[in-house]
mmCIF file of the C-alpha atoms, coordinates in Angstrom:
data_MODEL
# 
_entry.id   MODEL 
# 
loop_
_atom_site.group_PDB 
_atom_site.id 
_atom_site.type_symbol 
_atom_site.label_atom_id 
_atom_site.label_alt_id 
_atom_site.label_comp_id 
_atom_site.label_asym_id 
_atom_site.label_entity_id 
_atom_site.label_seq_id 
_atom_site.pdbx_PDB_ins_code 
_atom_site.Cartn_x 
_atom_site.Cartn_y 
_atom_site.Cartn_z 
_atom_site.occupancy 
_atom_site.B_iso_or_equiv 
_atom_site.pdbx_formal_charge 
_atom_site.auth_seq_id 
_atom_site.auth_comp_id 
_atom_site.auth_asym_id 
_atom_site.auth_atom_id 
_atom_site.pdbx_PDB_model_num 
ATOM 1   C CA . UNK A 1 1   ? -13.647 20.643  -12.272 1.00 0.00 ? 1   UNK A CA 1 
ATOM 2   C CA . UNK A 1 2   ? -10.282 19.773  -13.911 1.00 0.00 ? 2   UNK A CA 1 
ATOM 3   C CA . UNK A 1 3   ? -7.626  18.760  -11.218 1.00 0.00 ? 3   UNK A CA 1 
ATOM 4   C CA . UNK A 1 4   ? -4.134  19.923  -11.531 1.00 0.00 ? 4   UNK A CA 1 
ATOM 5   C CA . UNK A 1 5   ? -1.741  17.569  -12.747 1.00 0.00 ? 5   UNK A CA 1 
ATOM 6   C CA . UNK A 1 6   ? 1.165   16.571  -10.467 1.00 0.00 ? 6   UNK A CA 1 
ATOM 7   C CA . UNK A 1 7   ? 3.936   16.905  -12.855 1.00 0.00 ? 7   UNK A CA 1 
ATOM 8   C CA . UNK A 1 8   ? 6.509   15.241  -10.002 1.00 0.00 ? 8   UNK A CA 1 
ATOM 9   C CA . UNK A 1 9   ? 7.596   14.560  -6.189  1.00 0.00 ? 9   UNK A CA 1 
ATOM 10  C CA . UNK A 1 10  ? 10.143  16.062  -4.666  1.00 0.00 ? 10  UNK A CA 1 
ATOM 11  C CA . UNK A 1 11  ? 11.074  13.528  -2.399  1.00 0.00 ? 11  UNK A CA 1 
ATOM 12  C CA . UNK A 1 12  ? 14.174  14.280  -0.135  1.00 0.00 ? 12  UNK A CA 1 
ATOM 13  C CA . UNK A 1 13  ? 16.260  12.983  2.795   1.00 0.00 ? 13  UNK A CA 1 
ATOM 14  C CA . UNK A 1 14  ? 18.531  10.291  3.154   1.00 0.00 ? 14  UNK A CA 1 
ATOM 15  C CA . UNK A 1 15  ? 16.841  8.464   5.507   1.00 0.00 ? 15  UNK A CA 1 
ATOM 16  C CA . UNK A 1 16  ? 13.191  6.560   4.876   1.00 0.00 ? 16  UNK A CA 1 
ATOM 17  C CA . UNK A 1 17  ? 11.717  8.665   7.642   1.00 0.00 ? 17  UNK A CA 1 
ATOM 18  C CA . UNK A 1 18  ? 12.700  12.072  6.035   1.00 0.00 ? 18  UNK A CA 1 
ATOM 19  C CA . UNK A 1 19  ? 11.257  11.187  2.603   1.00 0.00 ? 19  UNK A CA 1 
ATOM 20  C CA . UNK A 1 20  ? 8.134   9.618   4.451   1.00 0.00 ? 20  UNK A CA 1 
ATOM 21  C CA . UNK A 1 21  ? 7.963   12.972  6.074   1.00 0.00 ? 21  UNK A CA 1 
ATOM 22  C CA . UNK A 1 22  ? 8.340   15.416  2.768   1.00 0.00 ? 22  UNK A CA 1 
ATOM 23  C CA . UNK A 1 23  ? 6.174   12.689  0.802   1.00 0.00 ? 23  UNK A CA 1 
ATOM 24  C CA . UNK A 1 24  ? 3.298   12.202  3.045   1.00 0.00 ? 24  UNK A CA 1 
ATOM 25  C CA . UNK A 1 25  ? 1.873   16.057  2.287   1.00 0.00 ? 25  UNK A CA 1 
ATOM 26  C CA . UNK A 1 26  ? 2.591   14.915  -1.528  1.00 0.00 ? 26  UNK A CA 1 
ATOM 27  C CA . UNK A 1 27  ? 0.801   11.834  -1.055  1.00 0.00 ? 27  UNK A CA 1 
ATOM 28  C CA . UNK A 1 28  ? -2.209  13.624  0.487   1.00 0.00 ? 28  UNK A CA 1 
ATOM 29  C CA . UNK A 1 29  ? -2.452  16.439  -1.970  1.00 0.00 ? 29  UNK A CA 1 
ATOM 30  C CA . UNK A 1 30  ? -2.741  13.829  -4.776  1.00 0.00 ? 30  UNK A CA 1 
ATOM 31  C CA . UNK A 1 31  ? -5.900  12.308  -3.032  1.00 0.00 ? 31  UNK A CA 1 
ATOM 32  C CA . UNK A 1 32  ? -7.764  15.154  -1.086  1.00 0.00 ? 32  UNK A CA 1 
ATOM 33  C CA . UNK A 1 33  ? -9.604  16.115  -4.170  1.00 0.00 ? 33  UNK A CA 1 
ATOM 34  C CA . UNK A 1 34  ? -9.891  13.369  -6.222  1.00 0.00 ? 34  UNK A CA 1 
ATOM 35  C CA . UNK A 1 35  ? -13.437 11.515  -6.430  1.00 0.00 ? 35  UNK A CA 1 
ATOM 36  C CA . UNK A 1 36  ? -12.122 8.428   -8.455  1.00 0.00 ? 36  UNK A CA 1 
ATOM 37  C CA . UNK A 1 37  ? -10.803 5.850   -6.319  1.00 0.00 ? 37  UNK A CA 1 
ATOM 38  C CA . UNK A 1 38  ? -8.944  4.163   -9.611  1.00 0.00 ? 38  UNK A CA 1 
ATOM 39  C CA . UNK A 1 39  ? -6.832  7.569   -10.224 1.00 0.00 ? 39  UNK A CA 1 
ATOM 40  C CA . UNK A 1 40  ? -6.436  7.810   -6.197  1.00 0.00 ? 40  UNK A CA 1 
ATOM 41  C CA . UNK A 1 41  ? -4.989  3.979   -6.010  1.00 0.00 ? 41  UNK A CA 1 
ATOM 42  C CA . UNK A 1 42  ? -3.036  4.587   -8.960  1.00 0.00 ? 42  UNK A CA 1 
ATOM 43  C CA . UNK A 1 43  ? -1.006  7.482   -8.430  1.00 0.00 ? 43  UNK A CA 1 
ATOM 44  C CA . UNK A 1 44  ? -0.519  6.391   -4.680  1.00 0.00 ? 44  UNK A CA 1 
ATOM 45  C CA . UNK A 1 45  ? 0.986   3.220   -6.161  1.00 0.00 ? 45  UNK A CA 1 
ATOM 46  C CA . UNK A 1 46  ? 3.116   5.029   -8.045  1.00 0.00 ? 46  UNK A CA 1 
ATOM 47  C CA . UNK A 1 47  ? 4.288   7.628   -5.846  1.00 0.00 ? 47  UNK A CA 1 
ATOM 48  C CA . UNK A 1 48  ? 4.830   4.566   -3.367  1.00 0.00 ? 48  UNK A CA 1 
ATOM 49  C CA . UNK A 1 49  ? 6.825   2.727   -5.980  1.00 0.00 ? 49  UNK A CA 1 
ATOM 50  C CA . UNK A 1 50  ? 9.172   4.810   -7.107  1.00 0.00 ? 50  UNK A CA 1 
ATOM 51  C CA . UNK A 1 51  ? 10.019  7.296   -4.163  1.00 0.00 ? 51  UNK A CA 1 
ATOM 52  C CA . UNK A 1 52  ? 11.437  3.515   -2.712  1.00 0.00 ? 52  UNK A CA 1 
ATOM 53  C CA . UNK A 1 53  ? 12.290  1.465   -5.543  1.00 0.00 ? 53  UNK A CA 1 
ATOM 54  C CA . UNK A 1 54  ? 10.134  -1.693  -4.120  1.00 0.00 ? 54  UNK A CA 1 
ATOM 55  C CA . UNK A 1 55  ? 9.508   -5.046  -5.843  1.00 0.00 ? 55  UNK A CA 1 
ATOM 56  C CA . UNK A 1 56  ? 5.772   -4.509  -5.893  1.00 0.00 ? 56  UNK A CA 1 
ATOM 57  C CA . UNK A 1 57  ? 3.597   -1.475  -4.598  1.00 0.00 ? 57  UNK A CA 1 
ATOM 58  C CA . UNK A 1 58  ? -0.381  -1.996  -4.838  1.00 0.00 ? 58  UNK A CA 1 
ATOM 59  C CA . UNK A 1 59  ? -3.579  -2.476  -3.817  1.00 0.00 ? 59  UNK A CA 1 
ATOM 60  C CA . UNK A 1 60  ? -6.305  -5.060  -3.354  1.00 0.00 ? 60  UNK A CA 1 
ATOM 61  C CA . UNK A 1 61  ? -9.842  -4.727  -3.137  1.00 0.00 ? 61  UNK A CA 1 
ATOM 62  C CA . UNK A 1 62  ? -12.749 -6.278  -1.085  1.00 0.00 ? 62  UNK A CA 1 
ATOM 63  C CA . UNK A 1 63  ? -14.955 -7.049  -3.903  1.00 0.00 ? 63  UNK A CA 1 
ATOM 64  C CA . UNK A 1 64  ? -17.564 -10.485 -3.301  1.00 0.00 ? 64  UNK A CA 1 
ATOM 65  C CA . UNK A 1 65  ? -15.598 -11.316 0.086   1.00 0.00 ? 65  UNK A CA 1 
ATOM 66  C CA . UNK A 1 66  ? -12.191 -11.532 -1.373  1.00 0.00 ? 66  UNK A CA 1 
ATOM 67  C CA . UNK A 1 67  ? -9.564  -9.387  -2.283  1.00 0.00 ? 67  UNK A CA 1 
ATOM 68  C CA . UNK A 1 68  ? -9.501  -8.042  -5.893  1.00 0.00 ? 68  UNK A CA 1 
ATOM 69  C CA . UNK A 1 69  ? -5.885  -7.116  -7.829  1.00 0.00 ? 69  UNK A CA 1 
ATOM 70  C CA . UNK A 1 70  ? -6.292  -3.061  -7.751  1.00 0.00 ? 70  UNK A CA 1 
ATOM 71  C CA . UNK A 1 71  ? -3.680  -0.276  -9.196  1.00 0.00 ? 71  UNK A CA 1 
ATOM 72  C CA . UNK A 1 72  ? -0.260  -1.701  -8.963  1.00 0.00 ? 72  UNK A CA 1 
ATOM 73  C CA . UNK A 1 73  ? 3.582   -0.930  -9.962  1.00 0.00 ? 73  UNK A CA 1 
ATOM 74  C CA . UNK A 1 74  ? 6.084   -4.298  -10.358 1.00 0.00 ? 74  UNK A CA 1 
ATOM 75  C CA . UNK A 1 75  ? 5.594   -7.128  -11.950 1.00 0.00 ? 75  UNK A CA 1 
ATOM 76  C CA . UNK A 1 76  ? 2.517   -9.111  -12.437 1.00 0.00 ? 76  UNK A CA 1 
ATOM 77  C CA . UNK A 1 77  ? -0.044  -10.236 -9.069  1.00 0.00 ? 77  UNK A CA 1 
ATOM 78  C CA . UNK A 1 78  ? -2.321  -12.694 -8.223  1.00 0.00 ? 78  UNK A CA 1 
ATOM 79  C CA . UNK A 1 79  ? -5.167  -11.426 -8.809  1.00 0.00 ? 79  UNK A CA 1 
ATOM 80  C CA . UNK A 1 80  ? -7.364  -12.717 -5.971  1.00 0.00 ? 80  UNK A CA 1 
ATOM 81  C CA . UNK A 1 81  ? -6.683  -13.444 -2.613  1.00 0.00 ? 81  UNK A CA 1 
ATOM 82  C CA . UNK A 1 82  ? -9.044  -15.044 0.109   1.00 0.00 ? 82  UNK A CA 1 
ATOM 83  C CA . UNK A 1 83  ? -10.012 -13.742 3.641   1.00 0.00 ? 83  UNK A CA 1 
ATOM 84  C CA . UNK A 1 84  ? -7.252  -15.065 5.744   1.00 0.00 ? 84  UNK A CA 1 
ATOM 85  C CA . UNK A 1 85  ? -4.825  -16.311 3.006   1.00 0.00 ? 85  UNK A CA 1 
ATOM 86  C CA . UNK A 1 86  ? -1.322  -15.213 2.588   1.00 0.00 ? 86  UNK A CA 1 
ATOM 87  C CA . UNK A 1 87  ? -0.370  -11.700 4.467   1.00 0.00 ? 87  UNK A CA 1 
ATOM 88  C CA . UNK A 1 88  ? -2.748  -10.220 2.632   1.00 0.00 ? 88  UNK A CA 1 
ATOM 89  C CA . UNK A 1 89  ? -5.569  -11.800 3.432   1.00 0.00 ? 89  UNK A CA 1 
ATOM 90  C CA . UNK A 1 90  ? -4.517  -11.978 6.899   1.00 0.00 ? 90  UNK A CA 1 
ATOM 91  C CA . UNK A 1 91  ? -4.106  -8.366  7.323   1.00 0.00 ? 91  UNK A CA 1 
ATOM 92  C CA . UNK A 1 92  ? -7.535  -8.037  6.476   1.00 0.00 ? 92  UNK A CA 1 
ATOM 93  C CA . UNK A 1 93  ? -8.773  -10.132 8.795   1.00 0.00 ? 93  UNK A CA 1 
ATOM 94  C CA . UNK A 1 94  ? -7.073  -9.239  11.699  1.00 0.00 ? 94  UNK A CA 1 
ATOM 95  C CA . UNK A 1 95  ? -7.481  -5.625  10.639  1.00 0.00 ? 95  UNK A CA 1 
ATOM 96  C CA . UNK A 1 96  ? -4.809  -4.511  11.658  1.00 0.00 ? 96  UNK A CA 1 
ATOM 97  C CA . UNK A 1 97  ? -1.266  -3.688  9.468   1.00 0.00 ? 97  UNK A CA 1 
ATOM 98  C CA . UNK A 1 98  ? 1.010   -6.642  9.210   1.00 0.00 ? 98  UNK A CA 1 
ATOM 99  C CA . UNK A 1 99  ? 5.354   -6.098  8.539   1.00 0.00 ? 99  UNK A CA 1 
ATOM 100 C CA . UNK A 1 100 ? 7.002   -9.614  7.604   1.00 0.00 ? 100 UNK A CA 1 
ATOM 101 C CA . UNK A 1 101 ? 10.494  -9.300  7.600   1.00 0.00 ? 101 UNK A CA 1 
ATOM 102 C CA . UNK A 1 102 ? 10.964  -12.671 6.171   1.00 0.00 ? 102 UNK A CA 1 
ATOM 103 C CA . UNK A 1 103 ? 8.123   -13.983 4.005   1.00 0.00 ? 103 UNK A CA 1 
ATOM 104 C CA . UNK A 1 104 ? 9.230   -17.393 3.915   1.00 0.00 ? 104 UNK A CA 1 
ATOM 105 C CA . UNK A 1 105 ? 8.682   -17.898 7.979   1.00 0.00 ? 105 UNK A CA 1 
ATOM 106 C CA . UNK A 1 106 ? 5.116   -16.119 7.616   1.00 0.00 ? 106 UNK A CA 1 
ATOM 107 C CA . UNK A 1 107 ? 2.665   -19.279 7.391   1.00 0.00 ? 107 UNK A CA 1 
ATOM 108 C CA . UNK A 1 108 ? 0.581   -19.560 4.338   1.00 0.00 ? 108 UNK A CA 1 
ATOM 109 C CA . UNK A 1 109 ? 2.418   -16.906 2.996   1.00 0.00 ? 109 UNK A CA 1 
ATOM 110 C CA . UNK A 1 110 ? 1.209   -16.473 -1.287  1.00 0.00 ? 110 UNK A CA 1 
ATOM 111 C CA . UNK A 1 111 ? 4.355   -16.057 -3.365  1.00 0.00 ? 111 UNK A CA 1 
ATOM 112 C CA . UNK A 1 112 ? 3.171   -14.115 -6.167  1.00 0.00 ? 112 UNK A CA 1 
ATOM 113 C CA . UNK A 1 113 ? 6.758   -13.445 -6.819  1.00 0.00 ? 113 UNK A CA 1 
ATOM 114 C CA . UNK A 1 114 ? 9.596   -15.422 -5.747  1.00 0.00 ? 114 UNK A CA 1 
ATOM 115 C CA . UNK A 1 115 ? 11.594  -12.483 -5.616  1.00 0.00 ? 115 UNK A CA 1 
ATOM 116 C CA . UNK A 1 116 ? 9.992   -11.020 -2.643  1.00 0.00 ? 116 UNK A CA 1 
ATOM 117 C CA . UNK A 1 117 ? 10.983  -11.331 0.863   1.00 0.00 ? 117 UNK A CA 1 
ATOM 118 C CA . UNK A 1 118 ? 9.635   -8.905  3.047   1.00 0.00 ? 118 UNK A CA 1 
ATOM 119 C CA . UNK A 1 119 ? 6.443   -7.755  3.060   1.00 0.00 ? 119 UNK A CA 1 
ATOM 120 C CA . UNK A 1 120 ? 4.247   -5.102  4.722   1.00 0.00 ? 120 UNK A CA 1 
ATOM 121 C CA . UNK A 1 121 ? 0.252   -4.962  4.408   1.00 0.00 ? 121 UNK A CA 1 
ATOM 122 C CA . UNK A 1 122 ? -1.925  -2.305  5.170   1.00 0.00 ? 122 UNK A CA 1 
ATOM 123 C CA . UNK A 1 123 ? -5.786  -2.312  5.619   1.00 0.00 ? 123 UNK A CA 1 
ATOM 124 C CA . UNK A 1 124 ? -8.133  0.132   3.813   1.00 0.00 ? 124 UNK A CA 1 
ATOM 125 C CA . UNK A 1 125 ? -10.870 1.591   5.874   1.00 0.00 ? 125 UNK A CA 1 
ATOM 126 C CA . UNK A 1 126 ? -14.054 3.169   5.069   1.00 0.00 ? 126 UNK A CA 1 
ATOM 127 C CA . UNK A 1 127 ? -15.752 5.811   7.126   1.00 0.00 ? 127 UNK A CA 1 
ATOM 128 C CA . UNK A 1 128 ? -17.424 3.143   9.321   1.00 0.00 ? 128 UNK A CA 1 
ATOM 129 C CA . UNK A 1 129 ? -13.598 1.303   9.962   1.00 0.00 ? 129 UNK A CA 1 
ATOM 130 C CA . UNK A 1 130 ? -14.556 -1.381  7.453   1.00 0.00 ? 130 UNK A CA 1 
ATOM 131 C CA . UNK A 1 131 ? -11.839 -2.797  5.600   1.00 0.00 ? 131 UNK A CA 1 
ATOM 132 C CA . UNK A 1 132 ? -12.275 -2.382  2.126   1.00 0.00 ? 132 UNK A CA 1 
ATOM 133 C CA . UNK A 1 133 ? -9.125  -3.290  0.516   1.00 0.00 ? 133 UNK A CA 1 
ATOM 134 C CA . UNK A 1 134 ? -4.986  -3.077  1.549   1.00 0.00 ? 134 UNK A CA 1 
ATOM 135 C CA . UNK A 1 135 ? -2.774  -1.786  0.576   1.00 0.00 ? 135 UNK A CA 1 
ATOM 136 C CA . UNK A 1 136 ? 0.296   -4.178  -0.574  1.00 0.00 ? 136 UNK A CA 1 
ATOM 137 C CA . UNK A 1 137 ? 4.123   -3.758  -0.586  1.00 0.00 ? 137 UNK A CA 1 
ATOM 138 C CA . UNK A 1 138 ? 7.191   -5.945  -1.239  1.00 0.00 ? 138 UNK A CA 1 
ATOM 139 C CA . UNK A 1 139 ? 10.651  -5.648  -1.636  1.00 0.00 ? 139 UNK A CA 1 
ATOM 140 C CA . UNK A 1 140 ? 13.656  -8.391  -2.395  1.00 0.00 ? 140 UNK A CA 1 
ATOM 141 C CA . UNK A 1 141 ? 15.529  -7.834  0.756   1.00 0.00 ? 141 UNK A CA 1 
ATOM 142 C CA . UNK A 1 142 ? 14.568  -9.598  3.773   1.00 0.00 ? 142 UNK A CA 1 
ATOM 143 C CA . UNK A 1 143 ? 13.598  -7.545  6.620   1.00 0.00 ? 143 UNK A CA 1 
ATOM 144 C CA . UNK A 1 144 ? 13.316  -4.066  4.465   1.00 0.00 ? 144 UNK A CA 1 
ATOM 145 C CA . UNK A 1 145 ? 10.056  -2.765  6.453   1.00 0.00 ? 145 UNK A CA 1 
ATOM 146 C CA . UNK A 1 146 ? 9.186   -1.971  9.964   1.00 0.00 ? 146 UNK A CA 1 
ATOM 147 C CA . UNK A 1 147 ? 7.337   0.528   12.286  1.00 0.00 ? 147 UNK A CA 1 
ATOM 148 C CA . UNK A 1 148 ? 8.471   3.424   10.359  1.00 0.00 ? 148 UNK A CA 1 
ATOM 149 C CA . UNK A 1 149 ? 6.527   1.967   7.143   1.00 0.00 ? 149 UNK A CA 1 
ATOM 150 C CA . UNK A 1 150 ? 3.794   0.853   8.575   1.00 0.00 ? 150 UNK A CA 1 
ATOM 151 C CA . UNK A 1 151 ? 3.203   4.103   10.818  1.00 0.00 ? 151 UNK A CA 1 
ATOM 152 C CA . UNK A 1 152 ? 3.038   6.247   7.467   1.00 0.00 ? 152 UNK A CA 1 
ATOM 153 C CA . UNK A 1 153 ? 1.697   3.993   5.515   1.00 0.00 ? 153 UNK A CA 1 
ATOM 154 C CA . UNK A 1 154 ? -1.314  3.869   7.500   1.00 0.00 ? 154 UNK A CA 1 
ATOM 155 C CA . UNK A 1 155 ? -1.142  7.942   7.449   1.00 0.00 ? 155 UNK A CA 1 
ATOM 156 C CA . UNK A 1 156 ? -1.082  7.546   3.731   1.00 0.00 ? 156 UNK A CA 1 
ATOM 157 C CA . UNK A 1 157 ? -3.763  5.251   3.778   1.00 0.00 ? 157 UNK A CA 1 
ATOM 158 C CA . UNK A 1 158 ? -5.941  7.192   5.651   1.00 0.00 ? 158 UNK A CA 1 
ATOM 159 C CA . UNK A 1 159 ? -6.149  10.041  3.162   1.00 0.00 ? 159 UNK A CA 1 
ATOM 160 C CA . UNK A 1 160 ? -8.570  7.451   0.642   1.00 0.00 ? 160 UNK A CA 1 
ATOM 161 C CA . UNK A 1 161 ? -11.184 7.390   3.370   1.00 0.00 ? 161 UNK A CA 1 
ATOM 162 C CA . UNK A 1 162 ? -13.326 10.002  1.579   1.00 0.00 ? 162 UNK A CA 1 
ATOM 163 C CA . UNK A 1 163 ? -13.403 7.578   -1.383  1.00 0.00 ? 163 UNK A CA 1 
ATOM 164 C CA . UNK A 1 164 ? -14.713 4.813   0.212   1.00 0.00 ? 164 UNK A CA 1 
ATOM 165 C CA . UNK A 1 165 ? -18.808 4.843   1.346   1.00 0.00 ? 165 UNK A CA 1 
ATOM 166 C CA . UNK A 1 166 ? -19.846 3.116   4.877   1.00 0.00 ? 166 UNK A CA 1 
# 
């Protein structure tokens, strides 16, 4: 079954919680019928990306207990990242969604770019509430996220828990 393409967003408000709110049905639609979690990742990243004009937008995955660079927008990751390290890591231990509003002061904090400085991490959960991944956003200006992110970001989120298995 062939999947209609998206051929845009229509993002609108002025603040972040009206364009959260008109792109979180967006966001969903792109995912609810997808099966590949590569094309799901991708286009989230890239809805994410460019709706807010952040440094980096992406994903990591759990793969051989640490996390694997996934579908991204910015400029180039690390490409692993250890249970515990950096916010990353971190998030996905704790399991639970981390906002740094200044990466400098977060300890252990992995500069993958030193033109990030805030930072806001999101854990992806399978069926079961595994983590299975996060999903990973920075921006240049200190203190650029807070509960407003992270609250739909984890809505987002949560639409990619058909793709993972328990």
């Amino acid at each position: 079954m062939e999947t209609p393409m998206a051929e845009s967003l229509l993002v609108s408000g002025e603040t972040k919680e009206e364009k959260y709110r008109t792109l979180l049905p967006q966001t969903e639609a792109l995912v609810v019928h997808e099966t590949d979690l590569v094309a799901a990742l991708a286009n989230l990243a890239a809805a994410l990306h460019h709706t807010f004009d952040w440094l980096w937008t992406g994903f990591y995955l759990v793969k051989n207990g640490e996390l694997v660079l996934g579908p991204f927008q910015g400029p180039i990751a690390c490409t692993r990242i250890g249970f515990g390290k950096g916010v990353c890591g971190a998030a996905w231990q704790q399991n639970r969604t981390l906002v740094v509003p200044d990466v400098d002061a977060f300890p252990g904090h992995i500069a993958c770019s030193s033109l990030s400085r805030s930072e806001v991490v999101v854990p992806l959960r399978n069926a079961a509430g595994d983590v299975v991944g996060v999903l990973d956003v920075d921006a240049t200006a200190p203190g650029q996220f807070d509960e407003t992110d992270a609250r739909y970001l984890e809505a987002i989120v949560a639409s990619l828990t058909h793709l993972f298995t328990a």
